[in-house]
Short mmCIF file of C-alpha atoms in Angstrom, two decimals:
data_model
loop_
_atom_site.label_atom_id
_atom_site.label_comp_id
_atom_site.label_asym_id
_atom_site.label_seq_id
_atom_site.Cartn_x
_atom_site.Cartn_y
_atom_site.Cartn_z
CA UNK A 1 -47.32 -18.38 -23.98
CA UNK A 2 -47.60 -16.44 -20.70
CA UNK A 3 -43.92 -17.95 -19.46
CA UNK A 4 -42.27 -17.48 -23.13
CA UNK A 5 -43.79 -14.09 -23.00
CA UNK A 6 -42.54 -13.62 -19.35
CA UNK A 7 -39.31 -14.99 -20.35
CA UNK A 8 -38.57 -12.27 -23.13
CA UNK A 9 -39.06 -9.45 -20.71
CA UNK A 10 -36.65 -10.62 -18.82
CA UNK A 11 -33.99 -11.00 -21.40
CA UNK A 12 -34.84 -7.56 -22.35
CA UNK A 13 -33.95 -6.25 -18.78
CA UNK A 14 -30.79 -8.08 -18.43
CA UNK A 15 -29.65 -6.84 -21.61
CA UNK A 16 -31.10 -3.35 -21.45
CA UNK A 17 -28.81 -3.69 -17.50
CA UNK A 18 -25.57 -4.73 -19.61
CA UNK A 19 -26.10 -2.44 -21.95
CA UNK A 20 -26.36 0.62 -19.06
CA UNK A 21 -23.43 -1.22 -17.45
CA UNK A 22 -21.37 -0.97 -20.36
CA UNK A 23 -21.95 2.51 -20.90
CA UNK A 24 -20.86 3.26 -17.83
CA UNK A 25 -17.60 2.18 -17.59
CA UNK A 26 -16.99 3.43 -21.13
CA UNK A 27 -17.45 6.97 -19.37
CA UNK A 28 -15.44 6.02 -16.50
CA UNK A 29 -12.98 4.65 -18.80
CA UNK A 30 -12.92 7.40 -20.51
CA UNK A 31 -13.20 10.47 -18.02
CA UNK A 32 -10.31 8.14 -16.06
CA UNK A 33 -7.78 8.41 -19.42
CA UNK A 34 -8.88 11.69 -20.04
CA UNK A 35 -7.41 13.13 -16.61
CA UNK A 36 -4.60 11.01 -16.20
CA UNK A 37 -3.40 12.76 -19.45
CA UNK A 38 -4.53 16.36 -18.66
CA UNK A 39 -2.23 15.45 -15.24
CA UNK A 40 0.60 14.22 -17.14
CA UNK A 41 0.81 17.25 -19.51
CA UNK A 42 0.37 19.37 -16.75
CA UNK A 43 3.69 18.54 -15.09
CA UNK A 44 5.34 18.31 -18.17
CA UNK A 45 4.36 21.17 -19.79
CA UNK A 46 3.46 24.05 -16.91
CA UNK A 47 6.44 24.16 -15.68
CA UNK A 48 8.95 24.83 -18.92
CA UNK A 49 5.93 26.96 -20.34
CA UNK A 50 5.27 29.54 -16.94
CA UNK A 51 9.28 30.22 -16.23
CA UNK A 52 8.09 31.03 -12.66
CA UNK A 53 9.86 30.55 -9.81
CA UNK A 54 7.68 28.22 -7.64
CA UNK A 55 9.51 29.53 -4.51
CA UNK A 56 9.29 32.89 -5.45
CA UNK A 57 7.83 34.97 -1.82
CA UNK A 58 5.76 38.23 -1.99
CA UNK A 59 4.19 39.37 1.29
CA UNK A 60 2.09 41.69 -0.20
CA UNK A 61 0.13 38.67 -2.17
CA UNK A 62 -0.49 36.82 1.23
CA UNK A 63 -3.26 34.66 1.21
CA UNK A 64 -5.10 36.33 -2.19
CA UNK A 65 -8.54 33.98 -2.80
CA UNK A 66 -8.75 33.13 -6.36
CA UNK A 67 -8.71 35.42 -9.27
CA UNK A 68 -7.82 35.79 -12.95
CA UNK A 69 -3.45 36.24 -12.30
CA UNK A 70 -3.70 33.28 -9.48
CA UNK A 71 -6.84 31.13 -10.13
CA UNK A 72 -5.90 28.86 -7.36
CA UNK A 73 -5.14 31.59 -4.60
CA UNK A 74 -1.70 32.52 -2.92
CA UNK A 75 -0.43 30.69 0.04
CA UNK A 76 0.80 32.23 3.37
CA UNK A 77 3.86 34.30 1.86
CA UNK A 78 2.41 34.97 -1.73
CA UNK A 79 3.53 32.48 -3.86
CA UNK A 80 1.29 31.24 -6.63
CA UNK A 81 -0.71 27.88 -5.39
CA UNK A 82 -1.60 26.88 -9.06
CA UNK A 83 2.40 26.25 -9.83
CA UNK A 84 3.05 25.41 -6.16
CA UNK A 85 0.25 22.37 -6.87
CA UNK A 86 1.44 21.56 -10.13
CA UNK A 87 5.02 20.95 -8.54
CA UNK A 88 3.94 19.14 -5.90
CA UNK A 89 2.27 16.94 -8.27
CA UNK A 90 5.12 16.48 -10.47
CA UNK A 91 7.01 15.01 -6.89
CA UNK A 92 4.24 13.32 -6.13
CA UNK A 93 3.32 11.42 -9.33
CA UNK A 94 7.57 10.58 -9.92
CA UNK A 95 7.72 8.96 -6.66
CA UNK A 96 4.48 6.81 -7.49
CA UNK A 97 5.82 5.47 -10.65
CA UNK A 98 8.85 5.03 -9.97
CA UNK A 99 8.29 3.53 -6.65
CA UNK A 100 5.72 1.42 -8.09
CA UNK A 101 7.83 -0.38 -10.87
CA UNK A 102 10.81 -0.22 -8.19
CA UNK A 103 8.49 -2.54 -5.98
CA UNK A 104 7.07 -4.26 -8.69
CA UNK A 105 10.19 -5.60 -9.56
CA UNK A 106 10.93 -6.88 -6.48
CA UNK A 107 7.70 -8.37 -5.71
CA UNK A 108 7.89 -10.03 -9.17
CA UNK A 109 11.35 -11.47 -8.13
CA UNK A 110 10.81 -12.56 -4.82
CA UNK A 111 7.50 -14.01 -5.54
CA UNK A 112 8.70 -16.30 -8.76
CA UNK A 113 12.11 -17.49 -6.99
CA UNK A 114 9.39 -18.55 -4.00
CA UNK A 115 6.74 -19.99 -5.90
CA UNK A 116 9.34 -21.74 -8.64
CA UNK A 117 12.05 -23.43 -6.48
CA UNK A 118 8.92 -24.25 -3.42
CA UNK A 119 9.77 -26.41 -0.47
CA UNK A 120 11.62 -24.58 2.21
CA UNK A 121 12.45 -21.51 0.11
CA UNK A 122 8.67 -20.79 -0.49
CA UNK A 123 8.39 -20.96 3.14
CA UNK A 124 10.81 -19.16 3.92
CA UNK A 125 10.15 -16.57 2.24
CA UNK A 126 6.49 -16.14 2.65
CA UNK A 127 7.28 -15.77 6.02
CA UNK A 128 9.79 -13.02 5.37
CA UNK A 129 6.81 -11.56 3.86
CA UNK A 130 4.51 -12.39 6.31
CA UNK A 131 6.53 -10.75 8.81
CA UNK A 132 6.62 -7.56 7.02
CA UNK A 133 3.18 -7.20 6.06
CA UNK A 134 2.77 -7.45 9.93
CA UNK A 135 4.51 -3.94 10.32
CA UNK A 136 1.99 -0.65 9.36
CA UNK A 137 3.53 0.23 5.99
CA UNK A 138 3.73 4.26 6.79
CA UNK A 139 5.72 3.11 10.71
CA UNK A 140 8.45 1.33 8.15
CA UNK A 141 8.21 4.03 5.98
CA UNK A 142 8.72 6.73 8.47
CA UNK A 143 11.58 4.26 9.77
CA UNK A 144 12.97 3.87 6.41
CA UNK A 145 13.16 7.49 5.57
CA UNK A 146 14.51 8.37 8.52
CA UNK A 147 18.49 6.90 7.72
CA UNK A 148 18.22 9.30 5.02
CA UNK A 149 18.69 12.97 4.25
CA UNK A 150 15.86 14.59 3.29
CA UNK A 151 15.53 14.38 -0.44
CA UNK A 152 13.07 12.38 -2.95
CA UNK A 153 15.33 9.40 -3.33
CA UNK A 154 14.52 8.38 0.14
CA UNK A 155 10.67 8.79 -0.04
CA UNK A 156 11.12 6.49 -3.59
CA UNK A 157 13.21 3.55 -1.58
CA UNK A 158 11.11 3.85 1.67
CA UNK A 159 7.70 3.44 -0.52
CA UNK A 160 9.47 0.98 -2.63
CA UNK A 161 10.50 -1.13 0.48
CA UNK A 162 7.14 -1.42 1.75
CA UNK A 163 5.31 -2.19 -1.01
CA UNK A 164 6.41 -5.03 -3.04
CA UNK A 165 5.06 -7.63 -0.32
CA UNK A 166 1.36 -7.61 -1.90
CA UNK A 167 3.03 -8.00 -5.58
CA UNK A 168 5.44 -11.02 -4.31
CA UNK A 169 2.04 -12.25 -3.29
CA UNK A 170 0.16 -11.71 -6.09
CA UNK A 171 2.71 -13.24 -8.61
CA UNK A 172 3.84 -16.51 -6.30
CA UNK A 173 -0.42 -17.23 -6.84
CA UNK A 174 0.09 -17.10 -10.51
CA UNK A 175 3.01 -19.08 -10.25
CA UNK A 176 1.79 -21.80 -8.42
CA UNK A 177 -1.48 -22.62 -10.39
CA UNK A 178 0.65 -22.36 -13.83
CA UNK A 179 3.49 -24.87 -12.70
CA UNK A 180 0.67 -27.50 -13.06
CA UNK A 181 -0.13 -26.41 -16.56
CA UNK A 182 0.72 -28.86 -19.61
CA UNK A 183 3.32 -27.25 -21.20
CA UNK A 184 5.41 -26.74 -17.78
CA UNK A 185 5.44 -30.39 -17.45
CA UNK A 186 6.69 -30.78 -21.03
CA UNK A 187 9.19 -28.25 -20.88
CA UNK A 188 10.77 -29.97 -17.97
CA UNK A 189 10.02 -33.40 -19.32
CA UNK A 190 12.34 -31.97 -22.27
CA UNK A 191 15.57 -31.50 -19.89
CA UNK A 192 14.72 -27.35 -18.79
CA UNK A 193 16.16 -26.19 -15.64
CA UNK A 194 13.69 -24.47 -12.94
CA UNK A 195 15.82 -21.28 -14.42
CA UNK A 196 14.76 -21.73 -17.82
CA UNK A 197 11.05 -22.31 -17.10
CA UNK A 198 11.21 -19.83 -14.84
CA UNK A 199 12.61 -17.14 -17.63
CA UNK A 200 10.78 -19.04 -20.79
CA UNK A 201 7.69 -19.59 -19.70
CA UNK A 202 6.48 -18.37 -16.04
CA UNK A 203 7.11 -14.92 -15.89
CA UNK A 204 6.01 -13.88 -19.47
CA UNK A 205 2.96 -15.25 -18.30
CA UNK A 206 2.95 -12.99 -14.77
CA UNK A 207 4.15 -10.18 -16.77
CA UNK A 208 0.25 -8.42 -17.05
CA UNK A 209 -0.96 -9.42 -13.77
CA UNK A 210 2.50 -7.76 -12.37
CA UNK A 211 1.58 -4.88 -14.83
CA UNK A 212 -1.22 -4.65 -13.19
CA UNK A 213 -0.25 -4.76 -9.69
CA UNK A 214 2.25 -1.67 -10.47
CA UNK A 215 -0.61 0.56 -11.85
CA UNK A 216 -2.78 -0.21 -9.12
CA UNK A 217 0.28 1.02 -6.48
CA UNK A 218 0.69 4.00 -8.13
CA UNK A 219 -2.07 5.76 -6.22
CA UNK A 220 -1.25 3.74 -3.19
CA UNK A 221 2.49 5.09 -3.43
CA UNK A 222 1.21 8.83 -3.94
CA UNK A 223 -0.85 8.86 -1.01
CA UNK A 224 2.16 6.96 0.66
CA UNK A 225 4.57 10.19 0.15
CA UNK A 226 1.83 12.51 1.03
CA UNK A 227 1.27 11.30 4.17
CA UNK A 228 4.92 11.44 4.84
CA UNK A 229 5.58 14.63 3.78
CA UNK A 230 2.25 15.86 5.84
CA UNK A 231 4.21 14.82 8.29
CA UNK A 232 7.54 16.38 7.44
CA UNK A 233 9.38 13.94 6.59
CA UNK A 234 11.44 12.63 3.78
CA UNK A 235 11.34 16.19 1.39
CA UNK A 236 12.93 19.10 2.44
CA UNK A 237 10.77 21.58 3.63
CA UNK A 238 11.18 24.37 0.50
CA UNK A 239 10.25 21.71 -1.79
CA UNK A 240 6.57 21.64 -3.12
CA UNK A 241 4.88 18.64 -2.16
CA UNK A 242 1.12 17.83 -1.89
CA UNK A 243 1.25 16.66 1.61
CA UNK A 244 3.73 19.41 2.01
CA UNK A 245 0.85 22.10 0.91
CA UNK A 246 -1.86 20.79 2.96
CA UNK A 247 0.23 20.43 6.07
CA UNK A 248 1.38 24.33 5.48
CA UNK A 249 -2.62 25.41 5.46
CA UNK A 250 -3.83 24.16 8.23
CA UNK A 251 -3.29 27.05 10.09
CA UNK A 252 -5.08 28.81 7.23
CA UNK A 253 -8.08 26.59 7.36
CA UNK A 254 -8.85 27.15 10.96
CA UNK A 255 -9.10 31.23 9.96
CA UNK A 256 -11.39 31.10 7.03
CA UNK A 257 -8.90 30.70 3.87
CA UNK A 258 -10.57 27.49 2.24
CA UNK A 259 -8.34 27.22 -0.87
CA UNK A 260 -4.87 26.32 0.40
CA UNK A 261 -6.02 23.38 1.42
CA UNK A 262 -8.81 22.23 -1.07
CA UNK A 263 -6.96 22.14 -4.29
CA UNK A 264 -3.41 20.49 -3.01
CA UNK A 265 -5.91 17.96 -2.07
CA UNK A 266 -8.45 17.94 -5.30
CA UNK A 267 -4.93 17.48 -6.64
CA UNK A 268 -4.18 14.57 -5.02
CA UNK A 269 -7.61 13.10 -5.13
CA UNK A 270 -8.66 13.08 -8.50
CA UNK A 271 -5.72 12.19 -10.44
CA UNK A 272 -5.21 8.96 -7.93
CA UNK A 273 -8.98 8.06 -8.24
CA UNK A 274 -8.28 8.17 -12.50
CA UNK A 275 -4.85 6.13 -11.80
CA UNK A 276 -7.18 3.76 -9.97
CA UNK A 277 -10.08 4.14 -13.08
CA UNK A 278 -7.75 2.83 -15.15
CA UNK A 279 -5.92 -0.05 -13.76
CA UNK A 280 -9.59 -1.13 -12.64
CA UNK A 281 -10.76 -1.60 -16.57
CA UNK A 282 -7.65 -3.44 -17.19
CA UNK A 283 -7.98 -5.80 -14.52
CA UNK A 284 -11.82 -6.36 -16.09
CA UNK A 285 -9.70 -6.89 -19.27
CA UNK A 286 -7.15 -9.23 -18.29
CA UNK A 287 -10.16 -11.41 -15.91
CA UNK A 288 -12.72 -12.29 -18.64
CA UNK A 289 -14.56 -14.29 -15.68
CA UNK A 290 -14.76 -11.23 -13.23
CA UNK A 291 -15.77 -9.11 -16.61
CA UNK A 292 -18.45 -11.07 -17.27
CA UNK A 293 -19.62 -11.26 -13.30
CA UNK A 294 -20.05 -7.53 -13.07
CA UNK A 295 -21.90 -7.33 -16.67
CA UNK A 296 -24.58 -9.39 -14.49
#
């Protein structure tokens, strides 16, 4: 009776521990979804709505702390931080997404033509890959941008370029443990070229896994052009830019004026960490097994 008894208890904790677990990453979830959307209306619909000039310079509003007409301070020659954020934002978050589905695509490429035709292609070109993962992704990137003029095109292809090596990855994995599936063998049993299996049936299969991978390097590709354009490269230097803004306040910093540099970088912090939120509950969707582990 004791050990049934004891027994009970002990269901009762694990559930009353899923049941905490469960509630919080509904609030994650939903605090994640919740600021990714505040972020996206912000750079859509701050900029048509304020008809500011962003670059607009008054002097005489040098390095004003926070108040009601600038609730995010003025920078070193008076121009509003709030829209001078929400611009660099707008850079920011354009170059993750579309660097992200730029690299995604090539990663998805690269790693089915690899994983589908094996022998010495796969070889090949995992050691392509190899050898690029072996170079520091911002030293490419800086190498990258360099060819270029300054302009946002160039930060999108550098971050693009050094970032689809952990998707080719990724999707060659999923390729190789489905070729062995059942209805691979029958499809080629039925007279399908490698081509045709490939299109038909492998990469509808990699499709959410890839999905995921290009959610998960959005953040990654933000922080990528902010660290660039911290260190001035890549953007011209009158366009906002969130590693633009906290490179600028430095000097600020170092004399007292805190908010030039905290809220580029709350602004580049938070809506990367709710990026991350949710591309982490969709990888706990799509992985049933790993769901179930953390539950535990």
């Amino acid at each position: 009776m004791a050990d049934l008894t004891t027994k009970t208890d002990v269901s009762r904790q694990w559930r009353s521990h899923g049941r905490t677990r469960r509630s919080t990453r509904t609030v994650r979830v939903t605090a994640s979804a919740l600021i990714t959307a505040a972020t996206v209306l912000a750079v859509l619909v701050v900029p048509p709505i304020v008809q500011l000039d962003e670059q607009a310079i008054d002097l005489a509003l040098k390095l004003r702390p926070p108040s009601p007409a600038h609730p995010f301070g003025t920078d070193d020659v008076g121009r509003d931080l709030l829209l001078r954020c929400v611009y660099g934002l707008r850079v920011s978050l354009l170059v993750g997404l579309v660097a992200a589905l730029v690299a995604t695509v090539i990663g998805t490429a690269v790693g089915a033509a690899a994983a589908a035709f094996g022998g010495w292609t796969d070889r090949i070109v995992m050691r392509l890959v190899d050898t690029f993962s072996s170079v520091p992704h911002l030293l490419l990137g800086i190498f990258i941008v360099a060819m270029f003029r300054p302009g946002v095109w160039p930060v999108i292809v550098s971050v693009a370029l050094t970032h689809w090596l952990s998707t080719a990855r990724i999707v060659r994995s999923e390729v190789l443990s489905l070729r062995s599936r059942p209805f691979v063998d029958a499809a080629i049993s039925g007279g399908a070229s490698r081509w045709r299996v490939t299109a038909r049936h492998l990469l509808p299969a990699v499709l959410p896994q890839a999905g995921l991978a290009a959610v998960l390097m959005v953040p990654h590709a933000m922080w990528h052009e902010s660290a660039l354009s911290f260190l001035g490269l890549g953007l011209p230097t009158h366009q906002a830019s969130l590693g633009t803004l906290v490179q600028t306040a430095r000097g600020s910093l170092l004399a007292g004026d805190w908010w030039p540099t905290l809220f580029p970088g709350l602004f580049l912090i938070v809506p990367t960490l709710a990026i991350a939120g949710l591309a982490g509950a969709w990888r706990e969707r799509i992985n049933p097994r790993r769901r179930s582990e953390l539950m535990l």
